[in-house]
XYZ file of C-alpha atoms in Angstrom:
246
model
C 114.783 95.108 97.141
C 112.944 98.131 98.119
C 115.177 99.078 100.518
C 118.174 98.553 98.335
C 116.151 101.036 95.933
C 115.554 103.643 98.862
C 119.225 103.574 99.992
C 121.413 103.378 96.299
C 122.070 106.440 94.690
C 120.413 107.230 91.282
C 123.366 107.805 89.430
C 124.980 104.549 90.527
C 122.413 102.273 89.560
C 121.735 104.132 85.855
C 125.801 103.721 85.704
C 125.480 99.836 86.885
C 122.547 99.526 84.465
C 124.138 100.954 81.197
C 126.621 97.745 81.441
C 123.683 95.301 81.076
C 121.340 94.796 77.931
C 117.987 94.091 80.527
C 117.204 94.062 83.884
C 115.084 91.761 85.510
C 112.489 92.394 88.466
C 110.473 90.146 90.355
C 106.958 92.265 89.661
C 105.395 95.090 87.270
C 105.500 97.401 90.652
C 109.383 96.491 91.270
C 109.708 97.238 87.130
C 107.914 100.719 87.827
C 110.287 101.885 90.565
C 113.358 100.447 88.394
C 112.046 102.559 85.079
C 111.122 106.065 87.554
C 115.226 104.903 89.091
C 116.602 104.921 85.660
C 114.515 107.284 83.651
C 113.421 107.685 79.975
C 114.186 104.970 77.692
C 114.040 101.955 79.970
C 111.290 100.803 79.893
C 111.524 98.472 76.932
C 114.788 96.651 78.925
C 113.270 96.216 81.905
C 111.889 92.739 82.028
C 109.370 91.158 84.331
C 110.232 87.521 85.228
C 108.675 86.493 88.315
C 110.659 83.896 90.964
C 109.027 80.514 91.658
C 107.258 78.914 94.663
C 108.744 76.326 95.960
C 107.061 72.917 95.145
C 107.131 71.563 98.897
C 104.621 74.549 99.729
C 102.782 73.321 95.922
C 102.618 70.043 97.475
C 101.814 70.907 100.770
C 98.788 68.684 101.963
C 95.916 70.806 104.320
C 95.453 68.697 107.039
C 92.646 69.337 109.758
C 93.532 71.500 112.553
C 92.753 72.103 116.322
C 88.743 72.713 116.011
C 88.815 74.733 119.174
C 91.166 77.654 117.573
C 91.177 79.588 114.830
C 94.856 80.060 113.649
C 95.607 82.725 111.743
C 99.589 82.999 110.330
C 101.789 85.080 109.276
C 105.513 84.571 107.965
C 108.505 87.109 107.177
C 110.209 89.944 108.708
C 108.918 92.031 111.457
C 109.153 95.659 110.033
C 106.668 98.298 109.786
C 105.817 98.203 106.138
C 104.418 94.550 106.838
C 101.532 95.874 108.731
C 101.557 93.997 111.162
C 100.869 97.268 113.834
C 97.373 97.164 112.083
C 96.917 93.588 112.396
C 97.390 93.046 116.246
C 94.721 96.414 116.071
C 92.420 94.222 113.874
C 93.239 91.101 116.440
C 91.510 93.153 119.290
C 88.132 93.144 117.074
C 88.672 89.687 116.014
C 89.249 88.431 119.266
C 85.650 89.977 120.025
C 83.672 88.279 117.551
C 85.809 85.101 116.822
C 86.771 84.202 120.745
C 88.510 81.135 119.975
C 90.982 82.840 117.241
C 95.083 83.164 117.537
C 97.419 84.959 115.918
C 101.121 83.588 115.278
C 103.965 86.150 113.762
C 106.734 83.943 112.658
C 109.910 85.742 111.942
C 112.498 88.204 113.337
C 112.676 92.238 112.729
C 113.278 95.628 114.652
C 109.689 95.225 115.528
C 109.501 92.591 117.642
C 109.882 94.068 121.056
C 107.668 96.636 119.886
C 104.807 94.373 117.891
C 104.971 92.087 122.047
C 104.327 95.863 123.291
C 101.603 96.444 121.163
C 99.935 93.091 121.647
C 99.995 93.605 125.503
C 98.586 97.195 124.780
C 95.577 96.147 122.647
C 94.751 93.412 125.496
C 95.676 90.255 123.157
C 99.357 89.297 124.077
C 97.264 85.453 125.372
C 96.268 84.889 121.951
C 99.135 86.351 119.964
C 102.757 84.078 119.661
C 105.641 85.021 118.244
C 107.942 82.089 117.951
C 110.861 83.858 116.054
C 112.601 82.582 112.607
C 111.577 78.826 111.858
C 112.535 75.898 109.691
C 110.516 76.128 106.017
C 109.166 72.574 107.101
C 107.917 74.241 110.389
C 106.365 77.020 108.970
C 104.404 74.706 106.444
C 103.673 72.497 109.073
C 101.942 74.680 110.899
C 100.738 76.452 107.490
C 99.003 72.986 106.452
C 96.826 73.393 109.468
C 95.907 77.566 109.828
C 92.432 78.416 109.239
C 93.870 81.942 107.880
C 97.251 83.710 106.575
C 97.179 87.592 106.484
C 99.596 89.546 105.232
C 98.369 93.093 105.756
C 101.619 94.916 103.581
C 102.004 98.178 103.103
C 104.275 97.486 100.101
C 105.704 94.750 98.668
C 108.087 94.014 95.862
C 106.979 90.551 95.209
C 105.279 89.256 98.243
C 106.635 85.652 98.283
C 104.636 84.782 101.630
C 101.830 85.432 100.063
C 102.398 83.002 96.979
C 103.518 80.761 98.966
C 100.310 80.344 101.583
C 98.134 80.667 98.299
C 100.233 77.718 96.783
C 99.465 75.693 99.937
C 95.879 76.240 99.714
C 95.707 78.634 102.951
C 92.901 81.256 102.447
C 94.663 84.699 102.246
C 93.946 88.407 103.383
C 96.167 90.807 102.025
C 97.201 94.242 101.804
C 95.973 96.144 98.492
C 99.833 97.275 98.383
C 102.555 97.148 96.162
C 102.894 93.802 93.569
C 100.536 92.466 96.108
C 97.186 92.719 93.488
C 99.429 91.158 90.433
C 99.286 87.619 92.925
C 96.524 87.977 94.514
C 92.637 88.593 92.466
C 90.608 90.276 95.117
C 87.286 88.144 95.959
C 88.559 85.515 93.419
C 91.604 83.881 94.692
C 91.751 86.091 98.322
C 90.803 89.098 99.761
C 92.505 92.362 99.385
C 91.930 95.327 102.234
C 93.208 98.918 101.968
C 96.737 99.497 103.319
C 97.055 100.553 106.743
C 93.112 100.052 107.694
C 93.216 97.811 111.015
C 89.097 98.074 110.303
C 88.414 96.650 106.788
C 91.754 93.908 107.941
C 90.080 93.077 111.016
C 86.264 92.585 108.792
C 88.132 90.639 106.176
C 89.593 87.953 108.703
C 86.154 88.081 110.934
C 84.126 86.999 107.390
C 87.031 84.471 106.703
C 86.595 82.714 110.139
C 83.046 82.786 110.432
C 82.072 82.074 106.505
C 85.149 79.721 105.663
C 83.427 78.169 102.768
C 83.704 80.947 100.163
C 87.630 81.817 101.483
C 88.367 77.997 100.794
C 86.570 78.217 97.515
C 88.747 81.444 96.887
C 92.136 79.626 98.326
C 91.882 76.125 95.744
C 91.377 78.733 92.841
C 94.515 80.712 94.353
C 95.918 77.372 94.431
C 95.992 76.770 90.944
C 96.745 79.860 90.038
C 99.865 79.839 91.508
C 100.754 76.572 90.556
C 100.200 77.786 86.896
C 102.223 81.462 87.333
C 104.871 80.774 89.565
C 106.764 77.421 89.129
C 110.651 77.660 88.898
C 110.300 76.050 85.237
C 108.202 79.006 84.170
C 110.665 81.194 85.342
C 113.729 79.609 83.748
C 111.942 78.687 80.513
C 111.523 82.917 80.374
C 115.281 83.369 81.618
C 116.486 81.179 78.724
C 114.154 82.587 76.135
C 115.662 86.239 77.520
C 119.369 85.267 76.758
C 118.028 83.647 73.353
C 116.960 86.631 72.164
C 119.626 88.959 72.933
């Protein structure tokens, strides 16, 4: 969506958006960038309605993992604005004080030949895998075991990843970025580092692996919260009520 934004022309998408009566985003930062798009006057027609989490990852049942590593996971395209240059940085520091910790980057992206690079440059390409696109039921598979899933953004629209691990009951570090902090309640139900800070990202996981009572007390309240905010029945129920009142 953001790039879609970047890439269509102004005029276009006011044109486009005079035809409808609302438009719908995913997130109040995705509703900002669609108001600033379209200018004054929209932002009473711009609508907020949230997608919802699949119940397989609502259902997902944590299972115990290997106790000799500390898995840490990560899901979704390989592209700058993930941060995921700043996490293999923060991996080098982990790696340090958490010896028996991995990371795994699941997913495809222009990055990838450039994220293996970076790994073998920062002295961790042993402990990082990148296994490429998987199957959902992989992914939760090995989600249902991870000690840790970090999503270090530098901007997100939505951040469905992020939902989703927190709807599985995986403790979460995220980036402060984007519609990131509507999901996510720093120190509540994860924990939220600065954009682009390989430091505070790497401290974050460190305290995660090392304390992991407080981040699993944090990842059952993320739990419910997510099961509350984003089911798929929440999200038609508002739909339907849109079209009602128009």
């Amino acid at each position: 969506p953001l790039q879609f934004l970047r890439q269509i022309n102004p005029h276009l998408l006011r044109r486009a958006a005079r035809q409808a009566r609302r438009v719908i985003t995913f997130s109040r930062f995705s509703r900002d960038l669609v108001v600033n798009a379209l200018g004054p006057g929209w932002e009473e027609r711009v609508e907020v309605i949230p997608p919802g989490v699949d119940p397989a990852w609502l259902d997902l049942q944590r299972m115990q993992g290997d106790p000799t590593t500390a898995e840490i996971l990560f899901w979704g395209r390989l592209e700058i604005e993930k941060g995921l240059f700043e996490l293999l940085q923060a991996m080098k520091e982990v790696a340090l004080q958490v010896p028996h910790s991995r990371l795994t980057l699941i997913g495809e992206g222009n990055q990838r030949q450039a994220l293996e690079a970076e790994a073998r440059r920062q002295g961790i390409a042993s402990r990082v895998h990148f296994p490429g696109w998987l199957g959902e039921g992989e992914v939760q598979r090995l989600a249902s075991t991870a000690r840790l899933a970090a999503f270090p953004s530098r901007i997100e629209s939505f951040g469905l990843s992020v939902a989703e691990a927190m709807g599985a009951g995986v403790p979460v570090v995220a980036g402060r970025a984007g519609a990131i902090p509507e999901i996510v309640a720093d120190g509540v139900t994860g924990t939220l580092v600065p954009p682009e800070d390989p430091q505070a990202l790497a401290a974050a996981i460190v305290a995660a692996l090392k304390h992991p009572e407080p981040a699993l007390r944090m990842a059952e309240t993320g739990r419910a919260a997510i099961r509350e905010r984003y089911s798929w029945d929440r999200a038609a129920d508002r739909l339907i009520e849109l079209y009602r009142a128009e």
